[in-house]
CSV table of C-alpha atoms and ligand atoms in Angstrom, one decimal:
chain,number,residue,atom,x,y,z
A,108,UNK,CA,0.0,0.0,0.0
A,109,UNK,CA,2.7,2.4,1.0
A,110,UNK,CA,4.7,1.6,-2.2
A,111,UNK,CA,1.8,2.8,-4.3
A,112,UNK,CA,1.5,6.1,-2.4
A,113,UNK,CA,4.2,7.6,-4.4
A,114,UNK,CA,3.2,11.1,-3.3
A,115,UNK,CA,3.9,10.2,0.3
A,116,UNK,CA,7.0,11.8,1.7
A,117,UNK,CA,9.7,9.1,1.9
A,118,UNK,CA,10.3,9.8,5.6
A,119,UNK,CA,6.6,9.6,6.4
A,120,UNK,CA,6.5,6.3,4.5
A,121,UNK,CA,9.4,5.0,6.5
A,122,UNK,CA,7.6,6.0,9.8
A,123,UNK,CA,4.4,4.2,8.8
A,124,UNK,CA,6.3,1.0,8.1
A,125,UNK,CA,6.5,-1.8,10.6
A,126,UNK,CA,10.2,-1.3,10.7
A,127,UNK,CA,9.8,2.3,12.0
A,128,UNK,CA,11.2,1.2,15.4
A,129,UNK,CA,14.4,0.1,13.6
A,130,UNK,CA,14.6,3.4,11.8
A,131,UNK,CA,14.5,5.1,15.3
A,132,UNK,CA,17.3,3.0,16.7
A,133,UNK,CA,19.3,3.7,13.5
A,134,UNK,CA,19.0,7.5,14.1
A,135,UNK,CA,20.4,6.8,17.6
A,136,UNK,CA,23.2,4.8,16.0
A,137,UNK,CA,24.2,7.7,13.7
A,138,UNK,CA,23.8,10.5,16.3
A,139,UNK,CA,25.7,8.8,19.0
A,140,UNK,CA,28.5,7.9,16.6
A,141,UNK,CA,28.7,4.9,18.9
A,142,UNK,CA,32.1,3.6,20.0
A,143,UNK,CA,30.6,0.2,20.5
A,144,UNK,CA,31.6,-1.8,17.5
A,145,UNK,CA,28.3,-2.7,15.7
A,146,UNK,CA,28.1,-5.1,12.8
A,147,UNK,CA,29.6,-7.8,14.9
A,148,UNK,CA,26.6,-10.1,14.8
A,149,UNK,CA,26.9,-13.6,13.4
A,150,UNK,CA,24.4,-15.4,11.1
A,151,UNK,CA,23.1,-18.8,11.9
A,152,UNK,CA,23.9,-21.6,9.5
A,153,UNK,CA,20.5,-22.9,8.2
A,154,UNK,CA,22.2,-26.0,6.7
A,155,UNK,CA,25.1,-25.4,4.2
A,156,UNK,CA,24.3,-21.7,4.0
A,157,UNK,CA,27.8,-20.6,4.9
A,158,UNK,CA,28.3,-19.4,1.3
A,159,UNK,CA,25.3,-17.0,1.8
A,160,UNK,CA,26.5,-15.9,5.3
A,161,UNK,CA,30.0,-15.2,4.1
A,162,UNK,CA,28.7,-12.9,1.3
A,163,UNK,CA,26.1,-11.2,3.5
A,164,UNK,CA,28.8,-10.2,6.0
A,165,UNK,CA,31.1,-8.9,3.2
A,166,UNK,CA,28.2,-6.7,1.9
A,167,UNK,CA,27.2,-5.7,5.4
A,168,UNK,CA,30.7,-4.2,5.8
A,169,UNK,CA,30.5,-2.4,2.5
A,170,UNK,CA,30.3,1.1,3.9
A,171,UNK,CA,28.1,2.8,1.3
A,172,UNK,CA,25.7,-0.1,0.9
A,173,UNK,CA,25.4,-0.4,4.6
A,174,UNK,CA,24.5,3.2,5.0
A,175,UNK,CA,22.0,3.0,2.1
A,176,UNK,CA,20.2,0.4,4.1
A,177,UNK,CA,20.6,2.0,7.5
A,178,UNK,CA,19.3,5.4,6.3
A,179,UNK,CA,16.4,3.7,4.5
A,180,UNK,CA,17.5,5.4,1.2
A,181,UNK,CA,16.3,2.2,-0.6
A,182,UNK,CA,12.7,3.2,0.4
A,183,UNK,CA,13.0,6.4,-1.5
A,184,UNK,CA,14.2,4.6,-4.6
A,185,UNK,CA,11.3,2.1,-4.2
A,186,UNK,CA,8.7,4.8,-3.6
A,187,UNK,CA,9.9,6.8,-6.6
A,188,UNK,CA,9.4,3.7,-8.8
A,189,UNK,CA,6.2,2.3,-7.3
A,190,UNK,CA,7.8,-1.1,-7.3
A,191,UNK,CA,5.3,-3.9,-7.0
A,192,UNK,CA,7.9,-6.2,-5.6
A,193,UNK,CA,10.7,-5.1,-3.4
A,194,UNK,CA,10.8,-8.0,-1.0
A,195,UNK,CA,14.4,-9.0,-1.6
A,196,UNK,CA,15.7,-5.4,-1.0
A,197,UNK,CA,13.4,-5.1,2.1
A,198,UNK,CA,14.7,-8.3,3.6
A,199,UNK,CA,18.3,-7.4,2.8
A,200,UNK,CA,18.0,-4.0,4.3
A,201,UNK,CA,16.2,-5.4,7.4
A,202,UNK,CA,19.0,-7.9,7.9
A,203,UNK,CA,21.7,-5.2,7.5
A,204,UNK,CA,19.8,-3.0,10.0
A,205,UNK,CA,19.6,-5.8,12.5
A,206,UNK,CA,23.4,-6.6,12.1
A,207,UNK,CA,24.2,-2.9,12.8
A,208,UNK,CA,21.6,-2.0,15.5
A,209,UNK,CA,21.0,-5.2,17.4
A,210,UNK,CA,21.3,-4.7,21.2
A,211,UNK,CA,23.0,-8.1,21.7
A,212,UNK,CA,25.7,-9.8,19.8
A,213,UNK,CA,23.7,-13.0,19.6
A,214,UNK,CA,23.6,-14.6,16.1
A,215,UNK,CA,20.5,-14.0,14.0
A,216,UNK,CA,18.8,-16.2,11.5
A,217,UNK,CA,18.8,-15.1,7.9
A,218,UNK,CA,15.8,-17.4,7.0
A,219,UNK,CA,13.4,-14.6,5.9
A,220,UNK,CA,16.2,-13.3,3.6
A,221,UNK,CA,16.7,-16.8,2.3
A,222,UNK,CA,13.0,-17.1,1.5
A,223,UNK,CA,13.3,-14.0,-0.7
A,224,UNK,CA,16.5,-14.8,-2.5
A,225,UNK,CA,15.2,-18.3,-3.4
A,226,UNK,CA,12.0,-16.6,-4.8
A,227,UNK,CA,14.2,-14.5,-6.9
A,228,UNK,CA,16.7,-17.2,-7.9
A,229,UNK,CA,15.1,-20.7,-7.4
A,230,UNK,CA,18.5,-22.3,-7.7
A,231,UNK,CA,19.0,-21.3,-4.0
A,232,UNK,CA,16.0,-23.4,-2.9
A,233,UNK,CA,17.1,-26.1,-0.5
A,234,UNK,CA,20.3,-26.5,1.5
A,235,UNK,CA,23.0,-27.5,-1.0
A,236,UNK,CA,26.4,-25.9,-0.8
A,237,UNK,CA,26.6,-23.2,-3.5
A,238,UNK,CA,29.3,-21.0,-5.0
A,239,UNK,CA,29.7,-17.7,-3.1
A,240,UNK,CA,30.6,-15.7,-6.2
A,241,UNK,CA,27.6,-16.9,-8.1
A,242,UNK,CA,25.4,-16.1,-5.1
A,243,UNK,CA,26.9,-12.6,-5.0
A,244,UNK,CA,26.1,-12.1,-8.7
A,245,UNK,CA,22.5,-13.2,-8.2
A,246,UNK,CA,22.0,-11.1,-5.1
A,247,UNK,CA,23.4,-7.9,-6.5
A,248,UNK,CA,21.4,-8.4,-9.7
A,249,UNK,CA,18.2,-9.0,-7.6
A,250,UNK,CA,18.8,-5.9,-5.4
A,251,UNK,CA,19.6,-3.8,-8.4
A,252,UNK,CA,16.4,-4.8,-10.2
A,253,UNK,CA,14.3,-3.7,-7.3
A,254,UNK,CA,15.9,-0.4,-6.7
A,255,UNK,CA,16.6,0.4,-10.4
A,256,UNK,CA,15.9,4.1,-10.9
A,257,UNK,CA,14.6,3.2,-14.3
A,258,UNK,CA,11.1,1.8,-13.9
A,259,UNK,CA,10.5,1.0,-17.6
A,260,UNK,CA,13.6,0.1,-19.5
A,261,UNK,CA,13.5,1.9,-22.8
A,262,UNK,CA,14.3,0.2,-26.1
A,263,UNK,CA,17.8,1.5,-26.9
A,264,UNK,CA,18.4,1.6,-30.6
A,265,UNK,CA,21.6,0.1,-31.9
A,266,UNK,CA,23.9,3.1,-32.7
A,267,UNK,CA,27.2,3.1,-34.5
A,268,UNK,CA,29.8,4.9,-32.4
A,269,UNK,CA,32.7,3.6,-34.5
A,270,UNK,CA,33.4,7.1,-35.9
A,271,UNK,CA,34.0,8.5,-32.4
A,272,UNK,CA,37.2,8.5,-30.3
A,273,UNK,CA,37.5,5.6,-27.8
A,274,UNK,CA,36.9,7.9,-24.9
A,275,UNK,CA,33.8,9.4,-26.4
A,276,UNK,CA,32.6,6.0,-27.4
A,277,UNK,CA,33.1,4.7,-23.9
A,278,UNK,CA,31.1,7.6,-22.4
A,279,UNK,CA,28.2,7.0,-24.9
A,280,UNK,CA,28.2,3.3,-24.2
A,281,UNK,CA,28.1,4.0,-20.4
A,282,UNK,CA,25.3,6.5,-20.7
A,283,UNK,CA,23.3,4.0,-22.8
A,284,UNK,CA,23.8,1.4,-20.1
A,285,UNK,CA,22.6,3.9,-17.4
A,286,UNK,CA,19.4,4.6,-19.5
A,287,UNK,CA,18.4,1.0,-18.6
A,288,UNK,CA,20.4,0.1,-15.5
A,289,UNK,CA,20.8,2.8,-12.9
A,290,UNK,CA,20.8,2.1,-9.2
A,291,UNK,CA,22.8,2.4,-6.0
A,292,UNK,CA,24.1,-1.1,-6.7
A,293,UNK,CA,25.4,0.1,-10.1
A,294,UNK,CA,26.8,3.3,-8.6
A,295,UNK,CA,28.9,1.1,-6.3
A,296,UNK,CA,29.8,-2.1,-8.1
A,297,UNK,CA,29.7,-1.6,-11.8
A,298,UNK,CA,32.8,-0.6,-13.9
A,299,UNK,CA,33.5,-0.6,-17.6
A,300,UNK,CA,35.8,-2.9,-19.4
A,301,UNK,CA,37.4,-2.1,-22.8
A,302,UNK,CA,38.1,-4.9,-25.1
A,303,UNK,CA,40.3,-4.2,-28.1
A,304,UNK,CA,40.5,-6.5,-31.1
A,305,UNK,CA,43.4,-5.9,-33.5
A,306,UNK,CA,43.5,-7.5,-37.0
A,307,UNK,CA,46.9,-9.2,-37.7
A,308,UNK,CA,46.4,-8.5,-41.5
A,309,UNK,CA,45.5,-4.9,-41.7
A,310,UNK,CA,46.2,-3.7,-38.1
A,311,UNK,CA,42.6,-2.3,-37.8
A,312,UNK,CA,41.6,-2.0,-34.1
A,313,UNK,CA,38.0,-2.3,-33.1
A,314,UNK,CA,36.9,-1.5,-29.5
A,315,UNK,CA,34.0,-2.7,-27.4
A,316,UNK,CA,33.0,-1.4,-24.0
A,317,UNK,CA,31.1,-3.6,-21.6
A,318,UNK,CA,29.9,-3.1,-18.0
A,319,UNK,CA,31.3,-5.5,-15.5
A,320,UNK,CA,30.1,-6.4,-12.0
A,321,UNK,CA,33.2,-8.2,-10.9
A,322,UNK,CA,36.4,-9.6,-12.5
A,323,UNK,CA,37.1,-13.3,-12.6
A,324,UNK,CA,40.8,-13.7,-12.5
A,325,UNK,CA,42.7,-16.8,-13.7
A,326,UNK,CA,45.3,-17.9,-11.2
A,327,UNK,CA,48.8,-17.7,-12.7
A,328,UNK,CA,50.5,-21.2,-12.7
A,329,UNK,CA,53.2,-21.5,-10.1
A,330,UNK,CA,54.6,-24.1,-7.7
A,331,UNK,CA,54.7,-21.5,-5.0
A,332,UNK,CA,52.7,-18.4,-4.3
A,333,UNK,CA,51.5,-15.9,-7.0
A,334,UNK,CA,50.9,-12.2,-6.7
A,335,UNK,CA,47.4,-10.8,-7.4
A,336,UNK,CA,48.9,-8.4,-9.8
A,337,UNK,CA,50.1,-11.3,-11.9
A,338,UNK,CA,46.6,-12.7,-12.0
A,339,UNK,CA,45.4,-9.3,-13.2
A,340,UNK,CA,48.2,-9.3,-15.8
A,341,UNK,CA,47.1,-12.8,-17.0
A,342,UNK,CA,43.5,-11.5,-17.2
A,343,UNK,CA,44.5,-8.5,-19.3
A,344,UNK,CA,47.2,-10.3,-21.3
A,345,UNK,CA,47.0,-10.1,-25.1
A,346,UNK,CA,45.2,-13.2,-26.4
A,347,UNK,CA,45.5,-14.5,-30.0
A,348,UNK,CA,42.2,-15.5,-31.6
A,349,UNK,CA,42.9,-17.9,-34.4
A,350,UNK,CA,41.4,-21.0,-36.1
A,351,UNK,CA,37.8,-21.5,-35.2
A,352,UNK,CA,37.9,-18.4,-33.0
A,353,UNK,CA,38.9,-16.0,-35.8
A,354,UNK,CA,36.7,-12.9,-35.6
A,355,UNK,CA,35.6,-10.9,-38.6
A,356,UNK,CA,37.7,-7.8,-39.2
A,357,UNK,CA,35.5,-4.8,-40.0
A,358,UNK,CA,38.0,-3.4,-42.4
A,359,UNK,CA,39.0,-6.6,-44.2
A,360,UNK,CA,35.4,-7.8,-44.2
A,361,UNK,CA,36.7,-11.3,-43.6
A,362,UNK,CA,37.6,-13.6,-40.7
A,363,UNK,CA,41.1,-12.8,-39.6
A,364,UNK,CA,43.5,-13.9,-36.9
A,365,UNK,CA,43.3,-11.1,-34.3
A,366,UNK,CA,44.7,-10.2,-30.9
A,367,UNK,CA,42.3,-9.4,-28.1
A,368,UNK,CA,43.2,-7.4,-25.0
A,369,UNK,CA,41.2,-6.1,-22.0
A,370,UNK,CA,41.8,-2.9,-20.1
A,371,UNK,CA,39.7,-1.1,-17.5
A,372,UNK,CA,38.0,2.0,-18.9
A,373,UNK,CA,36.0,2.9,-15.7
A,374,UNK,CA,37.0,1.8,-12.3
A,375,UNK,CA,34.1,1.0,-10.0
A,376,UNK,CA,33.9,2.3,-6.4
A,377,UNK,CA,33.8,-1.3,-5.1
A,378,UNK,CA,36.0,-3.7,-7.1
A,379,UNK,CA,35.1,-7.3,-6.6
A,380,UNK,CA,37.9,-9.7,-7.7
A,381,UNK,CA,37.0,-13.4,-8.0
A,382,UNK,CA,39.9,-15.8,-8.0
A,383,UNK,CA,39.1,-18.7,-10.3
A,384,UNK,CA,40.0,-21.5,-7.9
A,385,UNK,CA,37.4,-23.9,-9.3
A,386,UNK,CA,38.0,-25.5,-12.7
A,387,UNK,CA,35.3,-24.8,-15.3
A,388,UNK,CA,35.2,-28.4,-16.3
A,389,UNK,CA,31.7,-29.9,-16.5
A,390,UNK,CA,32.4,-31.9,-13.4
A,391,UNK,CA,33.8,-29.6,-10.8
A,392,UNK,CA,36.4,-31.6,-9.0
A,393,UNK,CA,39.5,-29.6,-9.0
A,394,UNK,CA,40.3,-26.7,-6.8
A,395,UNK,CA,43.4,-24.6,-6.9
A,396,UNK,CA,44.6,-23.8,-3.5
A,397,UNK,CA,47.5,-21.6,-4.7
A,398,UNK,CA,48.4,-18.9,-2.2
A,399,UNK,CA,47.6,-15.6,-4.0
A,400,UNK,CA,49.4,-12.7,-2.3
A,401,UNK,CA,47.2,-9.7,-2.5
A,402,UNK,CA,47.8,-6.2,-1.0
A,403,UNK,CA,45.6,-5.1,1.9
A,404,UNK,CA,46.4,-1.5,1.2
A,405,UNK,CA,47.2,0.4,-2.0
A,406,UNK,CA,46.4,-2.0,-4.8
A,407,UNK,CA,47.6,0.1,-7.7
A,408,UNK,CA,45.8,-0.6,-10.9
A,409,UNK,CA,47.1,2.1,-13.2
A,410,UNK,CA,48.8,-0.3,-15.5
A,411,UNK,CA,45.4,-1.9,-16.3
A,412,UNK,CA,43.7,1.4,-17.2
A,413,UNK,CA,42.8,2.0,-20.8
A,414,UNK,CA,43.7,5.7,-20.6
A,415,UNK,CA,45.8,7.7,-18.2
A,416,UNK,CA,43.8,6.9,-15.1
A,417,UNK,CA,45.3,6.2,-11.7
A,418,UNK,CA,43.3,3.9,-9.4
A,419,UNK,CA,44.3,2.8,-5.9
A,420,UNK,CA,42.2,0.4,-3.9
A,421,UNK,CA,42.1,-0.8,-0.3
A,422,UNK,CA,40.9,-4.2,0.7
A,423,UNK,CA,37.9,-4.4,3.1
A,424,UNK,CA,36.5,-7.9,2.9
A,425,UNK,CA,37.3,-11.4,1.8
A,426,UNK,CA,35.1,-14.4,1.2
A,427,UNK,CA,37.1,-17.5,2.0
A,428,UNK,CA,36.6,-21.1,0.9
A,429,UNK,CA,38.3,-23.9,2.8
A,430,UNK,CA,38.2,-27.6,1.9
A,431,UNK,CA,37.6,-29.1,-1.5
A,432,UNK,CA,34.9,-28.8,-4.1
A,433,UNK,CA,33.1,-31.8,-2.6
A,434,UNK,CA,33.1,-30.6,1.0
A,435,UNK,CA,33.9,-27.1,1.9
A,436,UNK,CA,33.2,-24.2,4.2
A,437,UNK,CA,32.9,-20.5,3.7
A,438,UNK,CA,33.9,-17.8,6.1
A,439,UNK,CA,34.4,-14.0,5.7
A,440,UNK,CA,37.2,-11.6,6.9
A,441,UNK,CA,35.9,-8.1,7.1
A,442,UNK,CA,37.2,-4.7,8.1
A,443,UNK,CA,34.6,-2.9,10.2
A,444,UNK,CA,33.9,0.3,8.4
A,445,UNK,CA,33.3,2.2,11.7
A,446,UNK,CA,36.4,1.0,13.6
A,447,UNK,CA,38.8,-0.2,10.9
A,448,UNK,CA,39.4,-3.4,12.9
A,449,UNK,CA,39.3,-6.8,11.2
A,450,UNK,CA,37.0,-9.6,12.2
A,451,UNK,CA,36.4,-13.2,11.2
A,452,UNK,CA,32.8,-14.2,10.5
A,453,UNK,CA,32.3,-17.9,10.7
A,454,UNK,CA,28.5,-18.3,10.6
A,455,UNK,CA,27.2,-17.5,14.1
A,456,UNK,CA,30.7,-16.7,15.5
A,457,UNK,CA,32.4,-13.4,15.1
A,458,UNK,CA,35.9,-12.8,16.5
A,459,UNK,CA,38.6,-10.2,16.2
A,460,UNK,CA,41.6,-10.9,14.0
A,461,UNK,CA,44.9,-9.3,13.0
A,462,UNK,CA,45.2,-7.8,9.6
A,463,UNK,CA,48.3,-9.9,9.1
A,464,UNK,CA,46.0,-13.0,9.1
A,465,UNK,CA,43.8,-11.8,6.3
A,466,UNK,CA,45.9,-13.2,3.5
A,467,UNK,CA,45.5,-17.0,3.1
A,468,UNK,CA,45.2,-19.6,0.4
A,469,UNK,CA,41.5,-19.8,1.2
A,470,UNK,CA,40.8,-16.3,-0.2
A,471,UNK,CA,38.2,-16.6,-2.9
A,472,UNK,CA,36.4,-13.3,-3.5
A,473,UNK,CA,38.2,-10.1,-2.7
A,474,UNK,CA,36.3,-6.8,-2.0
A,475,UNK,CA,38.3,-3.6,-2.6
A,476,UNK,CA,37.2,0.0,-2.2
A,477,UNK,CA,38.5,2.8,-4.3
A,478,UNK,CA,40.7,5.1,-2.3
A,479,UNK,CA,42.0,7.3,-5.0
A,480,UNK,CA,41.4,7.8,-8.7
A,481,UNK,CA,42.8,10.6,-10.8
A,482,UNK,CA,43.7,11.3,-14.3
A,483,UNK,CA,47.5,11.4,-14.7
B,18,LIG,ZN1,41.8,-6.5,-41.1
């Protein structure tokens, strides 16, 4: 009912809602600037739901997304769009609010949230172990769809931007994306990837710009440890497309051997890096437990930028996977956005940890926040 009252002031709508009492305790949370570390509440395991708990804690410690939920800003987005269904966002916000305003540190049950995510993505029905990165993709997609500022996606005509400079083309492509997909989730997590295809015959280079929600990085082969930067280099390495993979060159008008290369055109505020530990074979049996050494502070990505951009990221959360593909367990290491201290989230248990323990061969999904970006 409230959602259809688009004329209602967002604050009034919030106060009419059954969660109004939570809204009040949140205003206390913000005004006191409490020194008690909140966000240290565990999530009960409902039966193999550690993949979900791990990702929920990483998102709960995502500063801007947390505040979006705590300040009920999502309601404004929902009201403006007269959404018929916003149950997933509501449950996600409710859960985040409880994690940050609960009076006790006793673990809570995410079962109401689970009900909604499995309505949105039926693959999460039941209690099978699932892949945390796939879950993250589904969850962000579901939240985005509910708080998308675009209520009716326009048909976007196919336009030819090939006569434009790469920078101009990238901007136009990004704006076209925003005409359809524009939300707080996009503001935070989505970047733009440039893919350049160069013909080996005539040297013609065609460029394509695509949005990305995370980057799946191959793990560089090594008997010992590898550096994250080497995984990024492997991801952006020039790749030869030949044989059956030969693309059609726009200038030659024929299929030609080409080289393909990725670079980052637009750096997202939150960069999610997924380490491809699981083989893509039909039967998932292999897991790479290579130790990937990643920086906790100042991950410098300027060498991967398509133009003269400088981007420096700091790590704030990690989703870890221990064990094998057949039997495994997920936990999360998160830096509390209020105190800057690191904690281990292992389902219902939350315990302090040292930042020196954050790096391990269990790290699976890394969450980085943009600290600095500038044109050089
Ligand atoms: Zn060509």
